[in-house]
Each structure stands twice: as structure tokens, then as C-alpha cells.
mmCIF file of C-alpha atoms and ligand atoms in Angstrom:
data_model
loop_
_atom_site.group_PDB
_atom_site.id
_atom_site.type_symbol
_atom_site.label_atom_id
_atom_site.label_comp_id
_atom_site.label_asym_id
_atom_site.label_seq_id
_atom_site.Cartn_x
_atom_site.Cartn_y
_atom_site.Cartn_z
ATOM 1 C CA MET Q 1 57.967 -48.209 4.749
ATOM 2 C CA SER Q 2 60.055 -47.533 1.684
ATOM 3 C CA LYS Q 3 62.805 -49.890 0.668
ATOM 4 C CA ILE Q 4 65.286 -46.986 0.774
ATOM 5 C CA VAL Q 5 64.413 -46.112 4.362
ATOM 6 C CA ASP Q 6 64.946 -49.787 5.239
ATOM 7 C CA ILE Q 7 68.406 -49.658 3.675
ATOM 8 C CA ILE Q 8 69.296 -46.504 5.620
ATOM 9 C CA ASN Q 9 68.116 -48.150 8.861
ATOM 10 C CA LYS Q 10 70.099 -51.275 8.098
ATOM 11 C CA ALA Q 11 73.242 -49.232 7.438
ATOM 12 C CA GLU Q 12 72.801 -47.249 10.646
ATOM 13 C CA THR Q 13 72.384 -50.342 12.809
ATOM 14 C CA THR Q 14 74.654 -52.922 11.149
ATOM 15 C CA HIS Q 15 77.212 -50.716 9.317
ATOM 16 C CA SER Q 16 77.061 -53.123 6.445
ATOM 17 C CA LEU Q 17 75.370 -52.988 3.033
ATOM 18 C CA THR Q 18 75.574 -54.917 -0.212
ATOM 19 C CA LYS Q 19 76.757 -53.258 -3.392
ATOM 20 C CA GLU Q 20 73.188 -53.347 -4.731
ATOM 21 C CA GLU Q 21 71.848 -51.608 -1.640
ATOM 22 C CA ILE Q 22 74.464 -48.847 -1.930
ATOM 23 C CA VAL Q 23 73.576 -48.362 -5.590
ATOM 24 C CA ASP Q 24 69.870 -48.120 -4.685
ATOM 25 C CA LEU Q 25 70.718 -45.444 -2.114
ATOM 26 C CA LEU Q 26 72.836 -43.479 -4.572
ATOM 27 C CA ARG Q 27 70.201 -43.635 -7.298
ATOM 28 C CA CYS Q 28 67.285 -42.398 -5.195
ATOM 29 C CA ASP Q 29 67.252 -38.769 -4.015
ATOM 30 C CA GLU Q 30 63.946 -38.766 -2.212
ATOM 31 C CA TYR Q 31 65.329 -39.815 1.193
ATOM 32 C CA ASP Q 32 68.593 -37.872 1.161
ATOM 33 C CA GLN Q 33 67.701 -35.924 4.317
ATOM 34 C CA GLN Q 34 67.128 -39.190 6.212
ATOM 35 C CA LEU Q 35 70.467 -40.483 4.936
ATOM 36 C CA PHE Q 36 72.306 -37.336 6.083
ATOM 37 C CA LEU Q 37 70.638 -37.391 9.506
ATOM 38 C CA ALA Q 38 71.547 -41.052 9.977
ATOM 39 C CA ALA Q 39 75.178 -40.339 9.039
ATOM 40 C CA ASP Q 40 75.187 -37.396 11.462
ATOM 41 C CA ARG Q 41 73.903 -39.619 14.289
ATOM 42 C CA VAL Q 42 76.523 -42.295 13.611
ATOM 43 C CA ARG Q 43 79.233 -39.621 13.510
ATOM 44 C CA SER Q 44 78.049 -38.249 16.852
ATOM 45 C CA GLN Q 45 77.824 -41.687 18.447
ATOM 46 C CA PHE Q 46 81.218 -42.993 17.273
ATOM 47 C CA VAL Q 47 83.510 -39.951 17.008
ATOM 48 C CA GLY Q 48 81.642 -37.285 18.976
ATOM 49 C CA GLU Q 49 81.125 -33.551 18.605
ATOM 50 C CA GLN Q 50 84.794 -32.591 18.349
ATOM 51 C CA VAL Q 51 86.080 -31.488 14.944
ATOM 52 C CA HIS Q 52 89.766 -32.199 14.330
ATOM 53 C CA LEU Q 53 91.671 -29.556 12.402
ATOM 54 C CA ARG Q 54 94.689 -30.488 10.274
ATOM 55 C CA GLY Q 55 96.896 -27.681 8.990
ATOM 56 C CA LEU Q 56 97.663 -28.273 5.315
ATOM 57 C CA ILE Q 57 101.080 -27.250 3.971
ATOM 58 C CA GLU Q 58 101.215 -27.396 0.166
ATOM 59 C CA PHE Q 59 104.987 -27.478 0.049
ATOM 60 C CA SER Q 60 105.656 -28.085 -3.651
ATOM 61 C CA ASN Q 61 103.605 -28.173 -6.848
ATOM 62 C CA ILE Q 62 106.289 -29.976 -8.848
ATOM 63 C CA CYS Q 63 104.891 -33.244 -10.190
ATOM 64 C CA LEU Q 64 106.243 -35.975 -12.446
ATOM 65 C CA GLN Q 65 102.842 -37.623 -12.926
ATOM 66 C CA ASN Q 66 100.230 -36.765 -15.510
ATOM 67 C CA CYS Q 67 96.886 -37.551 -13.870
ATOM 68 C CA TYR Q 68 94.364 -36.322 -16.451
ATOM 69 C CA TYR Q 69 92.195 -34.430 -13.995
ATOM 70 C CA CYS Q 70 94.850 -32.517 -12.085
ATOM 71 C CA GLY Q 71 96.148 -29.014 -12.689
ATOM 72 C CA LEU Q 72 99.595 -29.887 -11.325
ATOM 73 C CA ARG Q 73 100.186 -32.591 -13.935
ATOM 74 C CA LYS Q 74 103.649 -32.537 -15.457
ATOM 75 C CA GLU Q 75 102.477 -31.565 -18.924
ATOM 76 C CA ASN Q 76 100.634 -28.474 -17.727
ATOM 77 C CA ALA Q 77 103.155 -25.867 -18.836
ATOM 78 C CA LYS Q 78 101.053 -23.016 -17.465
ATOM 79 C CA VAL Q 79 101.940 -23.816 -13.867
ATOM 80 C CA LYS Q 80 104.714 -21.798 -12.265
ATOM 81 C CA ARG Q 81 106.492 -24.480 -10.246
ATOM 82 C CA TYR Q 82 107.804 -23.970 -6.726
ATOM 83 C CA LYS Q 83 109.369 -25.927 -3.936
ATOM 84 C CA LEU Q 84 109.679 -24.561 -0.431
ATOM 85 C CA SER Q 85 113.005 -25.005 1.313
ATOM 86 C CA PRO Q 86 113.041 -27.523 4.173
ATOM 87 C CA ASP Q 87 113.436 -24.718 6.711
ATOM 88 C CA THR Q 88 110.486 -22.797 5.234
ATOM 89 C CA ILE Q 89 108.327 -25.917 5.567
ATOM 90 C CA ILE Q 90 109.411 -26.320 9.193
ATOM 91 C CA ASP Q 91 108.695 -22.617 9.768
ATOM 92 C CA PHE Q 92 105.146 -23.010 8.371
ATOM 93 C CA ALA Q 93 104.644 -25.996 10.678
ATOM 94 C CA ASN Q 94 105.846 -23.916 13.614
ATOM 95 C CA LYS Q 95 103.353 -21.202 12.691
ATOM 96 C CA ALA Q 96 100.606 -23.829 12.429
ATOM 97 C CA LYS Q 97 101.470 -24.842 15.976
ATOM 98 C CA THR Q 98 101.024 -21.269 17.172
ATOM 99 C CA TYR Q 99 97.532 -21.355 15.636
ATOM 100 C CA GLU Q 100 96.912 -24.417 17.805
ATOM 101 C CA TYR Q 101 96.901 -27.072 15.155
ATOM 102 C CA LYS Q 102 97.823 -30.521 16.496
ATOM 103 C CA THR Q 103 98.531 -32.060 13.072
ATOM 104 C CA VAL Q 104 100.167 -30.792 9.919
ATOM 105 C CA VAL Q 105 99.585 -32.411 6.538
ATOM 106 C CA LEU Q 106 102.583 -32.173 4.219
ATOM 107 C CA GLN Q 107 101.245 -32.392 0.683
ATOM 108 C CA SER Q 108 102.973 -32.019 -2.688
ATOM 109 C CA GLY Q 109 103.039 -33.243 -6.246
ATOM 110 C CA GLU Q 110 104.714 -36.596 -6.747
ATOM 111 C CA SER Q 111 108.345 -35.859 -7.469
ATOM 112 C CA GLN Q 112 111.931 -36.455 -6.487
ATOM 113 C CA SER Q 113 112.488 -32.773 -5.711
ATOM 114 C CA TYR Q 114 113.584 -33.504 -2.163
ATOM 115 C CA THR Q 115 116.106 -36.139 -1.216
ATOM 116 C CA VAL Q 116 115.106 -38.791 1.299
ATOM 117 C CA ALA Q 117 117.541 -37.145 3.726
ATOM 118 C CA GLU Q 118 115.806 -33.775 3.294
ATOM 119 C CA MET Q 119 112.376 -35.304 3.880
ATOM 120 C CA LYS Q 120 113.707 -37.059 6.960
ATOM 121 C CA TYR Q 121 115.065 -33.779 8.276
ATOM 122 C CA ILE Q 122 111.711 -32.062 7.681
ATOM 123 C CA ILE Q 123 109.748 -34.851 9.406
ATOM 124 C CA THR Q 124 112.098 -35.142 12.380
ATOM 125 C CA SER Q 125 112.134 -31.370 12.927
ATOM 126 C CA ILE Q 126 108.346 -31.041 12.752
ATOM 127 C CA LYS Q 127 107.891 -34.051 15.008
ATOM 128 C CA ALA Q 128 110.144 -32.338 17.569
ATOM 129 C CA LEU Q 129 107.564 -29.529 17.718
ATOM 130 C CA GLY Q 130 105.105 -32.013 19.210
ATOM 131 C CA LEU Q 131 102.860 -32.140 16.154
ATOM 132 C CA ALA Q 132 101.346 -35.199 14.492
ATOM 133 C CA ILE Q 133 102.375 -35.521 10.843
ATOM 134 C CA THR Q 134 100.349 -36.665 7.873
ATOM 135 C CA LEU Q 135 102.169 -37.135 4.575
ATOM 136 C CA SER Q 136 100.610 -36.908 1.120
ATOM 137 C CA LEU Q 137 103.454 -37.285 -1.356
ATOM 138 C CA GLY Q 138 102.070 -39.906 -3.737
ATOM 139 C CA GLU Q 139 103.523 -43.283 -4.635
ATOM 140 C CA LYS Q 140 106.903 -44.216 -3.166
ATOM 141 C CA SER Q 141 108.836 -47.417 -2.486
ATOM 142 C CA ARG Q 142 108.180 -49.373 0.679
ATOM 143 C CA GLU Q 143 111.686 -48.495 1.843
ATOM 144 C CA GLU Q 144 111.017 -44.773 1.512
ATOM 145 C CA TYR Q 145 107.685 -45.066 3.357
ATOM 146 C CA GLN Q 146 109.493 -46.974 6.096
ATOM 147 C CA ILE Q 147 112.179 -44.329 6.530
ATOM 148 C CA TYR Q 148 109.520 -41.602 6.916
ATOM 149 C CA LYS Q 149 107.555 -43.691 9.391
ATOM 150 C CA GLU Q 150 110.670 -44.250 11.473
ATOM 151 C CA ALA Q 151 111.419 -40.509 11.285
ATOM 152 C CA GLY Q 152 108.056 -39.863 12.951
ATOM 153 C CA ALA Q 153 105.313 -39.587 10.307
ATOM 154 C CA ASP Q 154 101.992 -40.833 11.688
ATOM 155 C CA ARG Q 155 99.584 -40.937 8.773
ATOM 156 C CA TYR Q 156 99.564 -41.051 4.975
ATOM 157 C CA LEU Q 157 96.958 -39.876 2.488
ATOM 158 C CA LEU Q 158 96.807 -41.655 -0.850
ATOM 159 C CA ARG Q 159 93.458 -41.737 -2.558
ATOM 160 C CA ILE Q 160 92.674 -44.710 -4.728
ATOM 161 C CA GLU Q 161 90.782 -42.093 -6.823
ATOM 162 C CA THR Q 162 88.592 -44.855 -8.342
ATOM 163 C CA THR Q 163 88.486 -48.610 -7.810
ATOM 164 C CA ASN Q 164 87.426 -49.140 -11.416
ATOM 165 C CA LYS Q 165 90.750 -50.352 -12.826
ATOM 166 C CA LYS Q 166 89.835 -49.425 -16.398
ATOM 167 C CA ILE Q 167 88.941 -45.861 -15.459
ATOM 168 C CA TYR Q 168 91.960 -45.665 -13.149
ATOM 169 C CA GLU Q 169 94.366 -46.649 -15.897
ATOM 170 C CA ALA Q 170 92.679 -44.409 -18.484
ATOM 171 C CA LEU Q 171 93.192 -41.365 -16.241
ATOM 172 C CA HIS Q 172 96.694 -42.166 -14.949
ATOM 173 C CA PRO Q 173 99.086 -42.643 -17.878
ATOM 174 C CA GLY Q 174 102.196 -44.534 -16.861
ATOM 175 C CA MET Q 175 100.754 -45.533 -13.492
ATOM 176 C CA SER Q 176 99.305 -48.873 -12.454
ATOM 177 C CA PHE Q 177 96.360 -49.742 -10.273
ATOM 178 C CA GLU Q 178 98.373 -52.607 -8.742
ATOM 179 C CA ASN Q 179 101.106 -50.251 -7.585
ATOM 180 C CA ARG Q 180 98.510 -47.978 -5.987
ATOM 181 C CA LEU Q 181 97.213 -50.979 -4.031
ATOM 182 C CA ARG Q 182 100.760 -51.992 -3.165
ATOM 183 C CA CYS Q 183 101.423 -48.528 -1.720
ATOM 184 C CA LEU Q 184 98.305 -48.618 0.475
ATOM 185 C CA SER Q 185 99.119 -52.106 1.674
ATOM 186 C CA ASP Q 186 102.755 -51.205 2.500
ATOM 187 C CA LEU Q 187 101.648 -48.068 4.350
ATOM 188 C CA LYS Q 188 99.185 -50.051 6.466
ATOM 189 C CA ASP Q 189 101.735 -52.719 7.137
ATOM 190 C CA LEU Q 190 104.315 -50.167 8.266
ATOM 191 C CA GLY Q 191 101.920 -48.845 10.896
ATOM 192 C CA TYR Q 192 100.718 -45.623 9.310
ATOM 193 C CA GLU Q 193 97.140 -44.582 9.761
ATOM 194 C CA ILE Q 194 96.063 -44.716 6.140
ATOM 195 C CA GLY Q 195 93.801 -42.294 4.382
ATOM 196 C CA THR Q 196 92.290 -43.037 1.023
ATOM 197 C CA GLY Q 197 89.277 -41.854 -0.917
ATOM 198 C CA CYS Q 198 87.908 -41.210 -4.346
ATOM 199 C CA LEU Q 199 86.896 -38.577 -6.850
ATOM 200 C CA VAL Q 200 83.169 -38.407 -7.548
ATOM 201 C CA GLY Q 201 81.989 -37.727 -11.099
ATOM 202 C CA LEU Q 202 84.956 -38.938 -13.144
ATOM 203 C CA PRO Q 203 84.280 -39.612 -16.834
ATOM 204 C CA ASN Q 204 82.497 -42.969 -17.328
ATOM 205 C CA GLN Q 205 82.200 -43.550 -13.582
ATOM 206 C CA ARG Q 206 78.877 -45.167 -12.643
ATOM 207 C CA MET Q 207 77.024 -45.471 -9.348
ATOM 208 C CA GLU Q 208 78.208 -49.101 -9.250
ATOM 209 C CA ASP Q 209 81.805 -47.872 -9.269
ATOM 210 C CA LEU Q 210 81.153 -45.507 -6.371
ATOM 211 C CA ALA Q 211 79.530 -48.352 -4.435
ATOM 212 C CA GLU Q 212 82.662 -50.442 -5.048
ATOM 213 C CA ASP Q 213 84.799 -47.529 -3.836
ATOM 214 C CA ILE Q 214 82.924 -47.433 -0.511
ATOM 215 C CA LEU Q 215 83.216 -51.204 -0.076
ATOM 216 C CA PHE Q 216 86.924 -50.935 -0.870
ATOM 217 C CA PHE Q 217 87.468 -48.366 1.916
ATOM 218 C CA LYS Q 218 85.934 -50.852 4.316
ATOM 219 C CA SER Q 219 87.807 -53.859 2.957
ATOM 220 C CA ILE Q 220 91.246 -52.287 3.484
ATOM 221 C CA ASP Q 221 90.245 -50.972 6.923
ATOM 222 C CA ALA Q 222 91.181 -47.403 6.011
ATOM 223 C CA ASP Q 223 91.486 -45.000 8.943
ATOM 224 C CA MET Q 224 90.578 -41.827 7.043
ATOM 225 C CA ILE Q 225 88.456 -41.281 3.958
ATOM 226 C CA GLY Q 226 88.725 -38.060 1.962
ATOM 227 C CA LEU Q 227 86.480 -37.674 -1.022
ATOM 228 C CA GLY Q 228 85.114 -34.922 -3.135
ATOM 229 C CA PRO Q 229 83.765 -33.984 -6.539
ATOM 230 C CA PHE Q 230 86.017 -34.055 -9.568
ATOM 231 C CA ILE Q 231 86.190 -30.412 -10.710
ATOM 232 C CA PRO Q 232 87.306 -30.024 -14.347
ATOM 233 C CA ASN Q 233 90.430 -27.941 -14.821
ATOM 234 C CA ALA Q 234 90.679 -25.949 -18.079
ATOM 235 C CA ASP Q 235 94.402 -26.645 -18.378
ATOM 236 C CA THR Q 236 93.994 -30.434 -18.453
ATOM 237 C CA PRO Q 237 92.777 -33.022 -20.983
ATOM 238 C CA LEU Q 238 89.486 -33.258 -19.041
ATOM 239 C CA ALA Q 239 88.668 -29.557 -19.516
ATOM 240 C CA GLN Q 240 85.400 -30.300 -21.334
ATOM 241 C CA GLU Q 241 84.048 -32.843 -18.848
ATOM 242 C CA LYS Q 242 81.024 -32.216 -16.701
ATOM 243 C CA GLY Q 243 82.581 -32.984 -13.318
ATOM 244 C CA GLY Q 244 81.032 -34.342 -10.139
ATOM 245 C CA ALA Q 245 77.935 -33.084 -8.333
ATOM 246 C CA PHE Q 246 78.061 -31.731 -4.799
ATOM 247 C CA SER Q 247 75.003 -33.771 -3.817
ATOM 248 C CA THR Q 248 76.469 -37.082 -5.030
ATOM 249 C CA SER Q 249 79.726 -36.377 -3.200
ATOM 250 C CA ILE Q 250 77.892 -35.706 0.063
ATOM 251 C CA LYS Q 251 75.871 -38.890 -0.392
ATOM 252 C CA VAL Q 252 78.968 -41.016 -0.999
ATOM 253 C CA MET Q 253 80.483 -39.450 2.129
ATOM 254 C CA ALA Q 254 77.369 -40.062 4.251
ATOM 255 C CA ILE Q 255 77.193 -43.730 3.189
ATOM 256 C CA THR Q 256 80.909 -44.050 3.954
ATOM 257 C CA ARG Q 257 80.234 -42.815 7.505
ATOM 258 C CA LEU Q 258 77.413 -45.327 7.955
ATOM 259 C CA LEU Q 259 79.618 -48.219 6.860
ATOM 260 C CA LEU Q 260 82.860 -47.102 8.538
ATOM 261 C CA PRO Q 261 81.484 -45.541 11.723
ATOM 262 C CA ASP Q 262 84.725 -44.790 13.602
ATOM 263 C CA VAL Q 263 86.991 -43.398 10.868
ATOM 264 C CA ASN Q 264 88.070 -39.799 10.349
ATOM 265 C CA ILE Q 265 86.332 -38.104 7.433
ATOM 266 C CA PRO Q 266 87.267 -34.594 6.298
ATOM 267 C CA ALA Q 267 84.836 -32.059 4.955
ATOM 268 C CA THR Q 268 86.900 -31.368 1.852
ATOM 269 C CA THR Q 269 87.877 -28.127 0.176
ATOM 270 C CA ALA Q 270 86.525 -29.378 -3.171
ATOM 271 C CA MET Q 271 83.075 -29.652 -1.586
ATOM 272 C CA GLU Q 272 83.236 -26.023 -0.471
ATOM 273 C CA THR Q 273 84.323 -25.040 -3.977
ATOM 274 C CA LEU Q 274 80.997 -26.297 -5.359
ATOM 275 C CA ASN Q 275 78.820 -25.056 -2.479
ATOM 276 C CA LYS Q 276 79.701 -22.039 -0.353
ATOM 277 C CA ASN Q 277 78.521 -23.820 2.774
ATOM 278 C CA GLY Q 278 79.872 -27.173 1.601
ATOM 279 C CA ARG Q 279 82.149 -27.980 4.513
ATOM 280 C CA MET Q 280 79.505 -27.255 7.148
ATOM 281 C CA ILE Q 281 76.961 -29.335 5.245
ATOM 282 C CA ALA Q 282 79.553 -32.128 5.132
ATOM 283 C CA LEU Q 283 80.230 -31.817 8.884
ATOM 284 C CA GLN Q 284 76.504 -32.310 9.437
ATOM 285 C CA SER Q 285 76.336 -35.319 7.092
ATOM 286 C CA GLY Q 286 79.070 -37.544 8.526
ATOM 287 C CA ALA Q 287 82.362 -35.591 8.442
ATOM 288 C CA ASN Q 288 84.431 -34.809 11.579
ATOM 289 C CA VAL Q 289 87.654 -33.263 10.230
ATOM 290 C CA VAL Q 290 88.595 -30.052 8.388
ATOM 291 C CA MET Q 291 91.972 -29.352 6.773
ATOM 292 C CA PRO Q 292 92.480 -25.577 6.662
ATOM 293 C CA ASN Q 293 95.349 -24.300 4.567
ATOM 294 C CA VAL Q 294 98.387 -23.093 6.515
ATOM 295 C CA THR Q 295 100.528 -22.367 3.454
ATOM 296 C CA GLU Q 296 101.683 -18.752 3.548
ATOM 297 C CA GLY Q 297 101.932 -16.163 0.796
ATOM 298 C CA GLU Q 298 101.661 -16.610 -2.967
ATOM 299 C CA TYR Q 299 102.016 -20.409 -2.978
ATOM 300 C CA ARG Q 300 98.315 -21.076 -2.385
ATOM 301 C CA GLN Q 301 97.482 -19.598 -5.794
ATOM 302 C CA MET Q 302 100.167 -21.740 -7.398
ATOM 303 C CA TYR Q 303 98.872 -25.017 -5.939
ATOM 304 C CA MET Q 304 95.896 -25.129 -8.260
ATOM 305 C CA LEU Q 305 94.644 -28.704 -8.522
ATOM 306 C CA TYR Q 306 91.295 -27.434 -9.839
ATOM 307 C CA PRO Q 307 89.788 -24.002 -10.482
ATOM 308 C CA GLY Q 308 87.867 -22.040 -7.867
ATOM 309 C CA LYS Q 309 89.858 -23.398 -4.926
ATOM 310 C CA ILE Q 310 88.714 -21.543 -1.813
ATOM 311 C CA CYS Q 311 90.746 -19.243 0.481
ATOM 312 C CA ILE Q 312 93.614 -18.677 -1.968
ATOM 313 C CA ASN Q 313 93.949 -15.042 -0.885
ATOM 314 C CA ASP Q 314 93.552 -15.669 2.847
ATOM 315 C CA THR Q 315 96.192 -15.957 5.550
ATOM 316 C CA PRO Q 316 96.530 -18.981 7.864
ATOM 317 C CA LYS Q 317 95.456 -16.790 10.783
ATOM 318 C CA HIS Q 318 92.293 -15.726 8.989
ATOM 319 C CA CYS Q 319 91.425 -19.331 8.019
ATOM 320 C CA ARG Q 320 91.884 -20.548 11.588
ATOM 321 C CA GLY Q 321 89.505 -17.901 12.939
ATOM 322 C CA CYS Q 322 86.995 -18.362 10.139
ATOM 323 C CA ILE Q 323 86.740 -22.129 10.466
ATOM 324 C CA THR Q 324 86.515 -22.005 14.275
ATOM 325 C CA GLY Q 325 83.579 -19.585 14.009
ATOM 326 C CA LYS Q 326 81.813 -21.790 11.495
ATOM 327 C CA ILE Q 327 82.318 -24.939 13.571
ATOM 328 C CA GLN Q 328 80.992 -23.253 16.696
ATOM 329 C CA GLY Q 329 78.141 -21.856 14.622
ATOM 330 C CA ILE Q 330 76.844 -25.392 14.019
ATOM 331 C CA GLY Q 331 77.144 -26.294 17.706
ATOM 332 C CA ARG Q 332 80.386 -28.259 17.513
ATOM 333 C CA GLN Q 333 83.822 -27.694 19.062
ATOM 334 C CA VAL Q 334 87.371 -27.639 17.752
ATOM 335 C CA SER Q 335 89.241 -30.602 19.220
ATOM 336 C CA LYS Q 336 92.387 -30.029 21.271
ATOM 337 C CA GLU Q 337 93.511 -33.610 20.752
ATOM 338 C CA PHE Q 338 95.568 -35.266 18.035
ATOM 339 C CA GLY Q 339 92.507 -36.976 16.642
ATOM 340 C CA PHE Q 340 93.845 -40.401 15.812
ATOM 341 C CA ARG Q 341 91.250 -42.958 14.830
ATOM 342 C CA LYS Q 342 89.204 -43.621 17.957
ATOM 343 C CA SER Q 343 89.332 -47.388 17.965
ATOM 344 C CA LYS Q 344 93.100 -47.424 17.620
ATOM 345 C CA LYS Q 345 94.352 -45.066 20.323
HETATM 346 N N1 LIG U 401 100.327 -35.810 -5.485
HETATM 347 C C1 LIG U 401 99.654 -36.373 -4.368
HETATM 348 C C2 LIG U 401 98.955 -35.339 -3.501
HETATM 349 C C3 LIG U 401 98.406 -34.107 -4.184
HETATM 350 S S1 LIG U 401 96.969 -34.344 -5.160
HETATM 351 C C4 LIG U 401 98.663 -37.421 -4.816
HETATM 352 O O1 LIG U 401 98.304 -37.422 -5.992
HETATM 353 O O2 LIG U 401 98.268 -38.238 -3.983
HETATM 354 C C5 LIG U 401 95.719 -34.525 -3.919
HETATM 355 C C6 LIG U 401 94.367 -34.924 -4.429
HETATM 356 O O3 LIG U 401 93.813 -33.872 -5.210
HETATM 357 C C7 LIG U 401 94.312 -36.108 -5.356
HETATM 358 O O4 LIG U 401 94.281 -37.311 -4.623
HETATM 359 C C8 LIG U 401 93.048 -35.866 -6.165
HETATM 360 O O5 LIG U 401 91.978 -36.689 -5.715
HETATM 361 C C9 LIG U 401 92.717 -34.395 -5.899
HETATM 362 N N2 LIG U 401 92.499 -33.674 -7.163
HETATM 363 C C10 LIG U 401 93.376 -33.489 -8.169
HETATM 364 N N3 LIG U 401 92.787 -32.858 -9.234
HETATM 365 C C11 LIG U 401 91.488 -32.650 -8.884
HETATM 366 C C12 LIG U 401 90.360 -32.066 -9.551
HETATM 367 N N4 LIG U 401 90.455 -31.608 -10.791
HETATM 368 N N5 LIG U 401 89.182 -32.024 -8.882
HETATM 369 C C13 LIG U 401 89.086 -32.488 -7.612
HETATM 370 N N6 LIG U 401 90.111 -33.040 -6.938
HETATM 371 C C14 LIG U 401 91.308 -33.151 -7.565
HETATM 372 FE FE1 LIG U 402 100.559 -35.086 -9.471
HETATM 373 FE FE2 LIG U 402 98.942 -35.800 -7.412
HETATM 374 FE FE3 LIG U 402 98.106 -34.133 -9.376
HETATM 375 FE FE4 LIG U 402 98.494 -36.701 -9.939
HETATM 376 S S1 LIG U 402 96.952 -35.870 -8.497
HETATM 377 S S2 LIG U 402 99.160 -34.958 -11.210
HETATM 378 S S3 LIG U 402 100.260 -37.172 -8.662
HETATM 379 S S4 LIG U 402 99.702 -33.734 -7.889
#
């Protein structure tokens, strides 16, 4: 039997691989179908057939950071900036509840556009609706994370983006890899479920780096892993780069499922941007979560991290119906539960 098939079998049974074994898997394409089927079996065995939906509210595109890959970066003067009022955000969350979402994800650029008191008000009010709350606001102080946890936030998404410190620092001017790690460690310590993840296909990123990323997710005991291809944005310094491949992203995700069998893994929007069936392929290769957009009106077009973002002209109601149909179409069901990490709750 081939060495690669042996590695896939080892990952499926022991949920542990060496860096070299992960690199071998990533480099060889011949057994991809076996890899995806193994990840699908592990997903089914550990987290079941239910797909958890998280309603994504993109509440502000104002950002003080300058991440080279991102369309919302401060120096991109082409972006028309917006911030929703606290009551509008709460209203969108209320609407998400009527579409039977159990979780809302509050995502924005990294900024000081809202005071801590305003954020607390938003979190407390949404919590009172009986929804779980995931925050994705970037790097903050431990104190600020603590206040939001005490106000009722349950989870926090902060991708490491890449564990290669050199690449990380080259792409994040004015930011430090150590502070990123500090944030993740504080969030874990404060009792958040933590979500991290990486971009696939960054400039100078090698298969070895992606293998390190996967091992990192395991080493910090992350509860959620969101990853997707880097998609070059014409209004950024990385406009001329090649970007990540759909197939590599799905492989990194499938290996992540094999090594972290009980975590929540979204089928990401960036995957669907590169492949029109991307999220369903992802759900059949290890993923168990989808994050449909519940932002209303013109704001979806203005939250342009990368070009070609899907569903920018759709309504939340349309997206809810569309995704439910697709999920049922592959023989799975939309979960009615909060969808915390299985081993924890
Ligand atoms: N400001 C917050 C949340 C918004 S950005 C933060 O940075 O954490 C959310 C994610 O979008 C980032 O983690 C990044 O991985 C992704 N992203 C940004 N630009 C992208 C691009 N060009 N292609 C693919 N994903 C991108
Ligand atoms: Fe800002 Fe997040 Fe984009 Fe970086 S990735 S520029 S922090 S919105």
C-alpha cells in the first residue's frame, strides 16, 4: 500500500501526524479523494450530521491595521467606511434570530470606533435575545476581552493567519506575532471558545508552513478552525500575487479535521468564492459549520476583504433559505442547537 494511504490511515485512527507526514500529504495529490473521505468519516463520527449555522454581522469596515492582503486595510482609500449604530447591530441580531440562527458573529475591522461601554451594551442586549455570541474584532487588551466575556460573549475568532513569524511580520506592518499569540492565550484563559486559522497561499508560504499551522491549531487546543485561500485584492500591495488554490485549502482543512476531530470547522466564504460549490465540497471534506451573512442592505458590498465575495446582493432571508436547501441536498441537517464544541459542553 502506498505510503500516503498509510499516513491517511494513521491520521484517521490516531489523530496525530508528524510535520513531515503532513508535508507528504500536502505534496501528493494522487490520494486526495481518500483524504477527503477520511476527513468526512471523522467529522461524522465526532461531530455528527448536523451543520451549525452562524449568522455573520459585518458591523463596521473601519480598520486601523494595514494587513497587506486585506481590502479593509487603513491605507485603502477606495473603501467607503461605515459603522452601524449599536441599535442597528442589535436589530440585525434580532432579525437573525427570526431566521432561526442560534449564534451571531459580530465581525469588524480592528478599530476604536466603538467605546467599550457601547460594545458591552451591544453584547448584553444580544445575549438577552438568547443567542450565542462570537466576536471577531481583532487584537485587544486582556482587560477588554475580559469585559466582553463577562458581558456574555461566548467565542472569539482571531486567525493566526500564518505561524511563519517572518511571513507574519512581513504582511502585518506595525503588528507583532507575539501579541497575536498573547491575544489567543488570553482569550483561552478567559474562558472563550477560541477560533483561529490561516490563509492558504500567502506569498513565500511553503507546505512546511501550512503543516506548522495545523500543528499549531492542535497545540493551542483551538475550538474552531477557519481557513481559506488568500484571494488577492487589487486595491492592496499584494494585488499582483497569485493567491491560494481551492484544492490546497480543502486539503489543509481535511487534515485539520483528521488531527482535531471534535472541533468546529466552517466551510468558508472564501472557498465558495474560488469554487461555486466550494462550501458543500468543504462540508463533505471535514467541515461542519457555515456562516451565512445576515448583514442587511448596502453594507455587504462595502465589507470587501477580497474581490468576488459571494452573496453581496442577497438578503439574509434568501441566504438562509439557500444554504438550508444546499445542506439538505447533501443529506445533512441544519442544527437547532448552539453548537459549542462537543467535548466541552
Ligand atoms: N479585523 C478582524 C476581523 C475581520 S478580517 C481580524 O483581522 O481578525 C477576517 C479575516 O478575513 C482575516 O482573519 C483574514 O484571514 C481574512 N481575509 C482578509 N483579507 C483576505 C483576502 N484577501 N483573502 C482571503 N481572506 C482574507
Ligand atoms: Fe483590518 Fe482585519 Fe483586514 Fe487586518 S484583516 S486589515 S485587521 S480587517
